[in-house]
PDB file of N, CA and C in Angstrom:
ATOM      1  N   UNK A   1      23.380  -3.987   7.549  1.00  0.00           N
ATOM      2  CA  UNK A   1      22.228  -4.620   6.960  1.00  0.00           C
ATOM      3  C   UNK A   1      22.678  -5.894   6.253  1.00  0.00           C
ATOM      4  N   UNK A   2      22.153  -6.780   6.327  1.00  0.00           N
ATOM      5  CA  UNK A   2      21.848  -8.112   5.710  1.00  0.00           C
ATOM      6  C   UNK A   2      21.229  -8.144   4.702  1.00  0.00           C
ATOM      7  N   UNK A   3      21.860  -8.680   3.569  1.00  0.00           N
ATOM      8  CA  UNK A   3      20.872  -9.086   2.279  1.00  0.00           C
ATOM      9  C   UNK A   3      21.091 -10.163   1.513  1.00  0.00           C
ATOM     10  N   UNK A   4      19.970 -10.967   1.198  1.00  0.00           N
ATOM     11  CA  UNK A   4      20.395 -12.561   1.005  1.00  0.00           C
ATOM     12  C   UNK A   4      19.486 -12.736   0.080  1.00  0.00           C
ATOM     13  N   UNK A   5      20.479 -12.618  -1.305  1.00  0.00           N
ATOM     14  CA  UNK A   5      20.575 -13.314  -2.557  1.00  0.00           C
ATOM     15  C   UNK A   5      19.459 -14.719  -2.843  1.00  0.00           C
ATOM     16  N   UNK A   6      18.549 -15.034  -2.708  1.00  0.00           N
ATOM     17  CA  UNK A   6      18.072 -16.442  -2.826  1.00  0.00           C
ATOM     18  C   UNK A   6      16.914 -16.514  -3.634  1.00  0.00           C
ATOM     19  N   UNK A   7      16.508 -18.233  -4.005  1.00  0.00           N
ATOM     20  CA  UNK A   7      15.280 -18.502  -4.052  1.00  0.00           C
ATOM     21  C   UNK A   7      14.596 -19.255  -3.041  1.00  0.00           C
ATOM     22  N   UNK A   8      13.028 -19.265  -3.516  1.00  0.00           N
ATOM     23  CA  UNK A   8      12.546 -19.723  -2.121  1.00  0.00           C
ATOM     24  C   UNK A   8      12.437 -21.030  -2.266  1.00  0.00           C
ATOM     25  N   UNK A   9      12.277 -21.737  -3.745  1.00  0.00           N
ATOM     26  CA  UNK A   9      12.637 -23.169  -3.477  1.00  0.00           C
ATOM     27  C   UNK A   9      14.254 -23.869  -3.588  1.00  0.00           C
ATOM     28  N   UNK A  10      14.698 -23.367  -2.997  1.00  0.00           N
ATOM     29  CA  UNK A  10      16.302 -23.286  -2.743  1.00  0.00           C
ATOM     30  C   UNK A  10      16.346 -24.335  -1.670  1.00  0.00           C
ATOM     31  N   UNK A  11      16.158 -25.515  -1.240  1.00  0.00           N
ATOM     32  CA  UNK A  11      16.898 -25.788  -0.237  1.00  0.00           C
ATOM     33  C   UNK A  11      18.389 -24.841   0.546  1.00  0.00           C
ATOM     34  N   UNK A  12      19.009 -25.136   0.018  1.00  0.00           N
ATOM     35  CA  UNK A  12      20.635 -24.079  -0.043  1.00  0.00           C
ATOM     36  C   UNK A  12      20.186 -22.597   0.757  1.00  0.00           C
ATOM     37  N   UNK A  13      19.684 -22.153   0.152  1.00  0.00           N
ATOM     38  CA  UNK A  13      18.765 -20.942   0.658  1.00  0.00           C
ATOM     39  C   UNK A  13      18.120 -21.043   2.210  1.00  0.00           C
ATOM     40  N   UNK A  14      17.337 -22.089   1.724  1.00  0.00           N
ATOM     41  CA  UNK A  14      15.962 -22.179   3.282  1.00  0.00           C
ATOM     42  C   UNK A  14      17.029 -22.628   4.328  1.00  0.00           C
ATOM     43  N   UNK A  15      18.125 -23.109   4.232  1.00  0.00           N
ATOM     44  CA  UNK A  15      19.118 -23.397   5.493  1.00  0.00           C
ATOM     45  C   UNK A  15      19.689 -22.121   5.728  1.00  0.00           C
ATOM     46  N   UNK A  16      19.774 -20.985   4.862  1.00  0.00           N
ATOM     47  CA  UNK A  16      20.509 -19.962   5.304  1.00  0.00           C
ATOM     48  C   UNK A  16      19.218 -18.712   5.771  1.00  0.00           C
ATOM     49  N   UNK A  17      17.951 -19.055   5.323  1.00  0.00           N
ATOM     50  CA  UNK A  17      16.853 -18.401   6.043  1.00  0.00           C
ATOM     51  C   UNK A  17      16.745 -19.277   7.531  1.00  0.00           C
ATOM     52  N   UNK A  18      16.719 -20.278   7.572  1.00  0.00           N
ATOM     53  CA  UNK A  18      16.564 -20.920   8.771  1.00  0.00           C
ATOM     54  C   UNK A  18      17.607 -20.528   9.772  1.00  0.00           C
ATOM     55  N   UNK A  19      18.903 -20.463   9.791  1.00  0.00           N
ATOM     56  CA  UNK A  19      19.795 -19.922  10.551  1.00  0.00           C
ATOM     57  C   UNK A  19      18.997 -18.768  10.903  1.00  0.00           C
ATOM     58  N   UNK A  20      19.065 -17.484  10.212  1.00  0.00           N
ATOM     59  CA  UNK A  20      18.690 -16.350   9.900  1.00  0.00           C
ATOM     60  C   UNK A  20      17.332 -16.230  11.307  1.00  0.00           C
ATOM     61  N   UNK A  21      16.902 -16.953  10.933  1.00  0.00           N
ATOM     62  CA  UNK A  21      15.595 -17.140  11.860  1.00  0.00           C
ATOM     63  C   UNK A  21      15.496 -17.357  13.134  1.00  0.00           C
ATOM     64  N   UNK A  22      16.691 -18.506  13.603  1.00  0.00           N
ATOM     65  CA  UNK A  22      16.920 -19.044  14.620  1.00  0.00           C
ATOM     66  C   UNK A  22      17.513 -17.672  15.614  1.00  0.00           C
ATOM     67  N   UNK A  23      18.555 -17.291  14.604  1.00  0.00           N
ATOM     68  CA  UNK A  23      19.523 -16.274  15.355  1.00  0.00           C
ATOM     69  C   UNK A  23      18.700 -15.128  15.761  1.00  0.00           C
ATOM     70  N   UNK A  24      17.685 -14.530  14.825  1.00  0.00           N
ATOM     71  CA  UNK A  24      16.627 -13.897  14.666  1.00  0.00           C
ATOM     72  C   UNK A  24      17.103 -12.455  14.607  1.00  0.00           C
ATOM     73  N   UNK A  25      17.586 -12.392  13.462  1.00  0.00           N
ATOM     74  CA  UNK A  25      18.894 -11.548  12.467  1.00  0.00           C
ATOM     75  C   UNK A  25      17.297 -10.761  11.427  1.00  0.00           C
ATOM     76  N   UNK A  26      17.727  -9.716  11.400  1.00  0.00           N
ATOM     77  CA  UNK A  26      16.647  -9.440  10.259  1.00  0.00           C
ATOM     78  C   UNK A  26      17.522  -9.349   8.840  1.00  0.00           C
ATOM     79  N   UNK A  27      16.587  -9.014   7.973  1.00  0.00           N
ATOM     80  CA  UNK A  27      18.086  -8.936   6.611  1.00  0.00           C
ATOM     81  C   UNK A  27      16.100  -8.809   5.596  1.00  0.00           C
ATOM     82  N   UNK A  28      17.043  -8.646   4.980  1.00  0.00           N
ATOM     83  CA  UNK A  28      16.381  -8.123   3.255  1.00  0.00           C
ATOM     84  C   UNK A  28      16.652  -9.284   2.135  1.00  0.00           C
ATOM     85  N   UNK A  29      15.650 -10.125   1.313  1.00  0.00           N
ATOM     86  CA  UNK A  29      15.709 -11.145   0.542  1.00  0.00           C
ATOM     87  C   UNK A  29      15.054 -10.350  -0.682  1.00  0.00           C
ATOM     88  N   UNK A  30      16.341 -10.978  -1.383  1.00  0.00           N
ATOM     89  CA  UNK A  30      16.087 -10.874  -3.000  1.00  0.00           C
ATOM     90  C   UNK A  30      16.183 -12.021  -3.729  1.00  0.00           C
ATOM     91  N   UNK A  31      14.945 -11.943  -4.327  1.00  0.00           N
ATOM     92  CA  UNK A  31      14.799 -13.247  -5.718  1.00  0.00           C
ATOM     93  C   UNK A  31      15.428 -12.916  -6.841  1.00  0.00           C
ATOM     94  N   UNK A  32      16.626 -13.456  -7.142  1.00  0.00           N
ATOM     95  CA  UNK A  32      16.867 -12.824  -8.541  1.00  0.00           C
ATOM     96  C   UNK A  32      16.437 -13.712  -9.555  1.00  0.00           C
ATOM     97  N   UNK A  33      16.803 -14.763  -9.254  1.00  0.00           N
ATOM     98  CA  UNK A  33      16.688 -15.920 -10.272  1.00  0.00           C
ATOM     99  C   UNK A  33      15.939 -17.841  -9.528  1.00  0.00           C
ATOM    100  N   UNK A  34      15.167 -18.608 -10.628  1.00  0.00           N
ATOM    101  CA  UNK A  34      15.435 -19.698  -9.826  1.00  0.00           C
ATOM    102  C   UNK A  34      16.168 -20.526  -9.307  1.00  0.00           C
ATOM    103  N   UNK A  35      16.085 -21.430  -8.686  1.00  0.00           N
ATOM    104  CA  UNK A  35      17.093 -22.511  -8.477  1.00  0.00           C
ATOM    105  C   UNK A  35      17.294 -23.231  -9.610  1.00  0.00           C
ATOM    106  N   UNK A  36      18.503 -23.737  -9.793  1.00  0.00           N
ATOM    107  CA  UNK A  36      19.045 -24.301 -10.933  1.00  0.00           C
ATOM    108  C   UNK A  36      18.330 -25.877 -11.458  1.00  0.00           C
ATOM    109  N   UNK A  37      17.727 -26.406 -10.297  1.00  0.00           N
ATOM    110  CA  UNK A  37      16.744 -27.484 -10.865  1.00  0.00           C
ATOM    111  C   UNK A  37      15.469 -27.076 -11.520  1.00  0.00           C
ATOM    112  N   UNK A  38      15.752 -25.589 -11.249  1.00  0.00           N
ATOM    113  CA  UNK A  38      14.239 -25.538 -11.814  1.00  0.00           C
ATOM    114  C   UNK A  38      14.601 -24.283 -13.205  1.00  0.00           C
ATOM    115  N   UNK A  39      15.271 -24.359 -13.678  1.00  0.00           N
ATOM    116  CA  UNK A  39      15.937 -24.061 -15.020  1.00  0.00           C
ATOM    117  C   UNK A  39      16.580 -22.614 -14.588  1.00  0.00           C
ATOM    118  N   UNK A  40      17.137 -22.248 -13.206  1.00  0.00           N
ATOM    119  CA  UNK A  40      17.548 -20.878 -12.903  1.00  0.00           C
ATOM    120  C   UNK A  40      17.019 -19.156 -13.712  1.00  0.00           C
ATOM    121  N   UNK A  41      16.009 -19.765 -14.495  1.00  0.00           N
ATOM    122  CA  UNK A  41      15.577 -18.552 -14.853  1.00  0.00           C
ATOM    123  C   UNK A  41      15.859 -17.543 -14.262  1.00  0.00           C
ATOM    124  N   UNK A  42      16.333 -16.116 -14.841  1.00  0.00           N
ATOM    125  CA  UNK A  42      16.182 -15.004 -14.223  1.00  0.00           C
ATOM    126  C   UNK A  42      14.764 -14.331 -13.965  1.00  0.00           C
ATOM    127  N   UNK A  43      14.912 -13.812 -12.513  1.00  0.00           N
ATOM    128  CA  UNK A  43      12.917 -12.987 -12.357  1.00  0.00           C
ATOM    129  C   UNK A  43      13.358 -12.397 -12.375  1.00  0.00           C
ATOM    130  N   UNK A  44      14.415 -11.413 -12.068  1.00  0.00           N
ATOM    131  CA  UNK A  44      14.634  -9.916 -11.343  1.00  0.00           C
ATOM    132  C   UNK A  44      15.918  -9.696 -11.860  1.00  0.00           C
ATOM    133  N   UNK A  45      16.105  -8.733 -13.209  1.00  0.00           N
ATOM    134  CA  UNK A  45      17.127  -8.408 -13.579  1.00  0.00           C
ATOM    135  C   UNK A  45      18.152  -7.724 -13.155  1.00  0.00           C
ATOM    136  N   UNK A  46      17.785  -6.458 -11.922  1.00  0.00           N
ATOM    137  CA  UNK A  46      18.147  -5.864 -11.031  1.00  0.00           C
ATOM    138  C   UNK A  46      18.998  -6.906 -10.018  1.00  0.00           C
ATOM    139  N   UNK A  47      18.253  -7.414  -9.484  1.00  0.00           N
ATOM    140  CA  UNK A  47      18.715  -8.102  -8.475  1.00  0.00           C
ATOM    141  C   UNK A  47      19.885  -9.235  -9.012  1.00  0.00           C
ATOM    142  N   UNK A  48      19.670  -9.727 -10.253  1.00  0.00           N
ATOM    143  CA  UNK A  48      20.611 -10.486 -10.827  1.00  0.00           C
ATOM    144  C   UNK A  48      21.770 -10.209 -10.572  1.00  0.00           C
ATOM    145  N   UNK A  49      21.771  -8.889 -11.700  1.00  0.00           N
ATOM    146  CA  UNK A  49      23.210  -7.964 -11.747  1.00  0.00           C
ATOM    147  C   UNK A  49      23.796  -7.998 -10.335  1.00  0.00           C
ATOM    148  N   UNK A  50      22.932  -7.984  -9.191  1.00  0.00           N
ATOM    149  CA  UNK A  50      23.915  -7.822  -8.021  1.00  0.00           C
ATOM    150  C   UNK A  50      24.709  -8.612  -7.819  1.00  0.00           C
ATOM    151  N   UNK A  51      23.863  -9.912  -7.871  1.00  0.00           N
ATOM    152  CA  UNK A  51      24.078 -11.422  -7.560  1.00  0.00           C
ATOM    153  C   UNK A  51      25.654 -11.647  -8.383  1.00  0.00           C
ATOM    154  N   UNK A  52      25.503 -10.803  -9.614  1.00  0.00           N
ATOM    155  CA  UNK A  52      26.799 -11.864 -10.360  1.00  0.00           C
ATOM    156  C   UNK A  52      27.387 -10.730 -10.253  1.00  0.00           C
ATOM    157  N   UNK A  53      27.716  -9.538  -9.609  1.00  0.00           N
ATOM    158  CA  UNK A  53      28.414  -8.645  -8.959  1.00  0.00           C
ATOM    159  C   UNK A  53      29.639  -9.403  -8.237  1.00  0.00           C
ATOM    160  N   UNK A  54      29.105 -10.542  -7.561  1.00  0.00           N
ATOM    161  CA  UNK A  54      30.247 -11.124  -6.290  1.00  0.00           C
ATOM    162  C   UNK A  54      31.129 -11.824  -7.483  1.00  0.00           C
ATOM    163  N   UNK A  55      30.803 -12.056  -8.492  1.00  0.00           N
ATOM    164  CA  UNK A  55      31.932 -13.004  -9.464  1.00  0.00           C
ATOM    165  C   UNK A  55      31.011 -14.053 -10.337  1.00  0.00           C
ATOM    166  N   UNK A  56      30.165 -14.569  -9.448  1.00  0.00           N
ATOM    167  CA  UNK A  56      29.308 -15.812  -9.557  1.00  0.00           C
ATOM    168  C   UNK A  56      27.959 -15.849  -9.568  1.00  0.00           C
ATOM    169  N   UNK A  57      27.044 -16.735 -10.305  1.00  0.00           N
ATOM    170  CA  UNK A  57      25.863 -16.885 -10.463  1.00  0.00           C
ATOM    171  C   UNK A  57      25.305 -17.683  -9.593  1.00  0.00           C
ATOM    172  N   UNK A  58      25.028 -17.861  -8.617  1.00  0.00           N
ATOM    173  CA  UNK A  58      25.382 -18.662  -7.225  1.00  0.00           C
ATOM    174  C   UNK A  58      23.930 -18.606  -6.308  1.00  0.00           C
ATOM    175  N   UNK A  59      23.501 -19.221  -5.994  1.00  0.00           N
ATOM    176  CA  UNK A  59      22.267 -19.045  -4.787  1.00  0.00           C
ATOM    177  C   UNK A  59      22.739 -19.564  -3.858  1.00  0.00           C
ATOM    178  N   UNK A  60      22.547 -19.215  -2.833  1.00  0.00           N
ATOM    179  CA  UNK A  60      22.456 -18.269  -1.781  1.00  0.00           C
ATOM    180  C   UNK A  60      23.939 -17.279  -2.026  1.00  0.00           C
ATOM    181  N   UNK A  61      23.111 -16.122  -1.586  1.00  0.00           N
ATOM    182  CA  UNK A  61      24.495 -14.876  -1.623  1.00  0.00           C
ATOM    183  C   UNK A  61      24.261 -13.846  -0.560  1.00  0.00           C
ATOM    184  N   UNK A  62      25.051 -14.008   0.320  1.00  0.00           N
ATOM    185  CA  UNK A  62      25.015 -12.864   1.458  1.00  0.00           C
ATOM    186  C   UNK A  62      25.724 -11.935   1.362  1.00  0.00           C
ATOM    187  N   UNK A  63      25.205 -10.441   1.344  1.00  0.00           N
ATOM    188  CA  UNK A  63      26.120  -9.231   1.763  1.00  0.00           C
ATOM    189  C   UNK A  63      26.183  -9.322   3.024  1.00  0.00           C
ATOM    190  N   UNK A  64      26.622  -8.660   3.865  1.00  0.00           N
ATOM    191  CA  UNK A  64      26.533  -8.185   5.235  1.00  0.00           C
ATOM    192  C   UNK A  64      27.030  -6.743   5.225  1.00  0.00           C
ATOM    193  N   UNK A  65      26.444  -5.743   4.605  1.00  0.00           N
ATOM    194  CA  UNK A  65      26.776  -4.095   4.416  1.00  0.00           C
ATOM    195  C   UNK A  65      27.685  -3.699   5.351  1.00  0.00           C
ATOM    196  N   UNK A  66      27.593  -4.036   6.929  1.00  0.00           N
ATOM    197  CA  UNK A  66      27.846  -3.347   8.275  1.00  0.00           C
ATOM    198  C   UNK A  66      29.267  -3.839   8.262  1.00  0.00           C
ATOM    199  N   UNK A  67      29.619  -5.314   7.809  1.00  0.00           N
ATOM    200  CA  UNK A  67      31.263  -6.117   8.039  1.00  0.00           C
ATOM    201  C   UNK A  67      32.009  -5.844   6.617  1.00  0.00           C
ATOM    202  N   UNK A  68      30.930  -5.282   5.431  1.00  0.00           N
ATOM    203  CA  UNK A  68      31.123  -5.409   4.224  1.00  0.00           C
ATOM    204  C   UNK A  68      32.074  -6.395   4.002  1.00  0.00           C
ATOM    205  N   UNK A  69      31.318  -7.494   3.913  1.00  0.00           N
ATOM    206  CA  UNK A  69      31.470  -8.984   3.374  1.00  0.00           C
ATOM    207  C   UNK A  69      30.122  -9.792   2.496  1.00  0.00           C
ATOM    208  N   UNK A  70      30.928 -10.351   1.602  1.00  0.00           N
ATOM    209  CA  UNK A  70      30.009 -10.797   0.627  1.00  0.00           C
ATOM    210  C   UNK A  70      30.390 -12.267   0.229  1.00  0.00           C
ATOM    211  N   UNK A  71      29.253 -13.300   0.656  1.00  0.00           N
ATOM    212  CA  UNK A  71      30.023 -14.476   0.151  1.00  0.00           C
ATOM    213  C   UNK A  71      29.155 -15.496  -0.380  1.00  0.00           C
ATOM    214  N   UNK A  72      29.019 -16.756  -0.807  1.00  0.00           N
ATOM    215  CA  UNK A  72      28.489 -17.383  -1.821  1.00  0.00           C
ATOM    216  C   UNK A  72      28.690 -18.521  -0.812  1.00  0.00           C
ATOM    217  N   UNK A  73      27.724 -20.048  -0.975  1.00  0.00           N
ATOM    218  CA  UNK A  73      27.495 -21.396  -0.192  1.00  0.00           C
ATOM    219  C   UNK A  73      26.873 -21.066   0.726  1.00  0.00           C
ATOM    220  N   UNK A  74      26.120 -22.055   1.094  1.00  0.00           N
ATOM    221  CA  UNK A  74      25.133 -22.192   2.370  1.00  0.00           C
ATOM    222  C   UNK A  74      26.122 -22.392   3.454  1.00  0.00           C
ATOM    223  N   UNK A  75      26.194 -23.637   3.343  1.00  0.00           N
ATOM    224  CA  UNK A  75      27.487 -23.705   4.647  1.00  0.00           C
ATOM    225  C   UNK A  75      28.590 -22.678   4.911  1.00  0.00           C
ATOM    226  N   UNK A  76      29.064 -22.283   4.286  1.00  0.00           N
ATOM    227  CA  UNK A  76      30.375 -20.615   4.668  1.00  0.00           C
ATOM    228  C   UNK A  76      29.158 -19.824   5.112  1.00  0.00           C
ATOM    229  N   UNK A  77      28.391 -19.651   4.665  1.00  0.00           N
ATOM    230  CA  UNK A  77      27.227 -18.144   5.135  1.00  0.00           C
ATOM    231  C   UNK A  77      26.552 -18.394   6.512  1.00  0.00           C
ATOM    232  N   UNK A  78      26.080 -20.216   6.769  1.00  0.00           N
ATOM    233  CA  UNK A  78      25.838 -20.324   8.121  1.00  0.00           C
ATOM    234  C   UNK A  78      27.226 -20.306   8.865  1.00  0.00           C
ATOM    235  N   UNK A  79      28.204 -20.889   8.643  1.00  0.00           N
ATOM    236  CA  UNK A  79      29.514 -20.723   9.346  1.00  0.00           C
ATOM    237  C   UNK A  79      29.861 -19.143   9.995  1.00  0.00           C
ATOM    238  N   UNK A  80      29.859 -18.265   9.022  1.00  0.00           N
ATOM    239  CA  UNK A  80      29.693 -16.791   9.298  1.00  0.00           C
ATOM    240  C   UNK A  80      28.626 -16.169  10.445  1.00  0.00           C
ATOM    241  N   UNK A  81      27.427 -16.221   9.866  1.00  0.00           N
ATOM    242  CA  UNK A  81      26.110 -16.107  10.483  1.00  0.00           C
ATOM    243  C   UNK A  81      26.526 -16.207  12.194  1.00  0.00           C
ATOM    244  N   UNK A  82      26.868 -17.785  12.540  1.00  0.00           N
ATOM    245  CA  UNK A  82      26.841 -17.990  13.752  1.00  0.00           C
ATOM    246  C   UNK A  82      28.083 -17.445  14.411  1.00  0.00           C
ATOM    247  N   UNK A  83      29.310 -17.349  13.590  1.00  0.00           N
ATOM    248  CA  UNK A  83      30.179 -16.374  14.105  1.00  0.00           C
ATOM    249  C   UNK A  83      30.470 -14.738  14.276  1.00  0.00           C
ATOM    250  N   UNK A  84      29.611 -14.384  13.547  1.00  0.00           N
ATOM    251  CA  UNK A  84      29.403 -12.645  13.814  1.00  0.00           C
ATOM    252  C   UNK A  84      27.723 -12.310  14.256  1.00  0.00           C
ATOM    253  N   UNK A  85      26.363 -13.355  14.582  1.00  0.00           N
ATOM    254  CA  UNK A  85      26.025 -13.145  15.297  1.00  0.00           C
ATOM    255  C   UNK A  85      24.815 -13.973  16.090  1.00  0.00           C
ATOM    256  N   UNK A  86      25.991 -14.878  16.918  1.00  0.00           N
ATOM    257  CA  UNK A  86      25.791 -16.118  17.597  1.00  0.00           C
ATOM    258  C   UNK A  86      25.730 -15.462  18.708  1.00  0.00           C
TER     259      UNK A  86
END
């Protein structure tokens, strides 16, 4: 299973939903917090804690449960994406 850390006004994010889409990958999205232009507020305290689980307070954040890999940046997560399932 796929689960991706984001917000929805994330640019950073919408490139790693857009991959997501293209490849046509299903996965599970969690809002934890906003994007940092928009004062990163936390919404979802739950989901936070996960988020800064990986080390970092970071948007976009992919698990991948099945490779159990977890990683942080848009670009490394599309880099991934298209290499485990391109």
């Amino acid at each position: 299973m796929l689960e991706l850390y984001q917000s929805e006004g994330c640019p950073y994010s919408g490139k790693v939903r857009q991959k997501l889409s293209e490849l046509g990958v299903s996965y599970v999205a969690h809002n934890p917090r906003l994007p940092g232009d928009v004062g990163g507020d936390v919404t979802n305290d739950a989901t936070h804690d996960e988020l800064t689980a990986g080390g970092e307070d970071q948007i976009p954040y992919l698990v991948d449960t099945e490779h159990e890999v977890a990683m942080y940046g848009s670009d490394d997560i599309v880099d991934y994406l298209d290499e485990q399932y391109a």
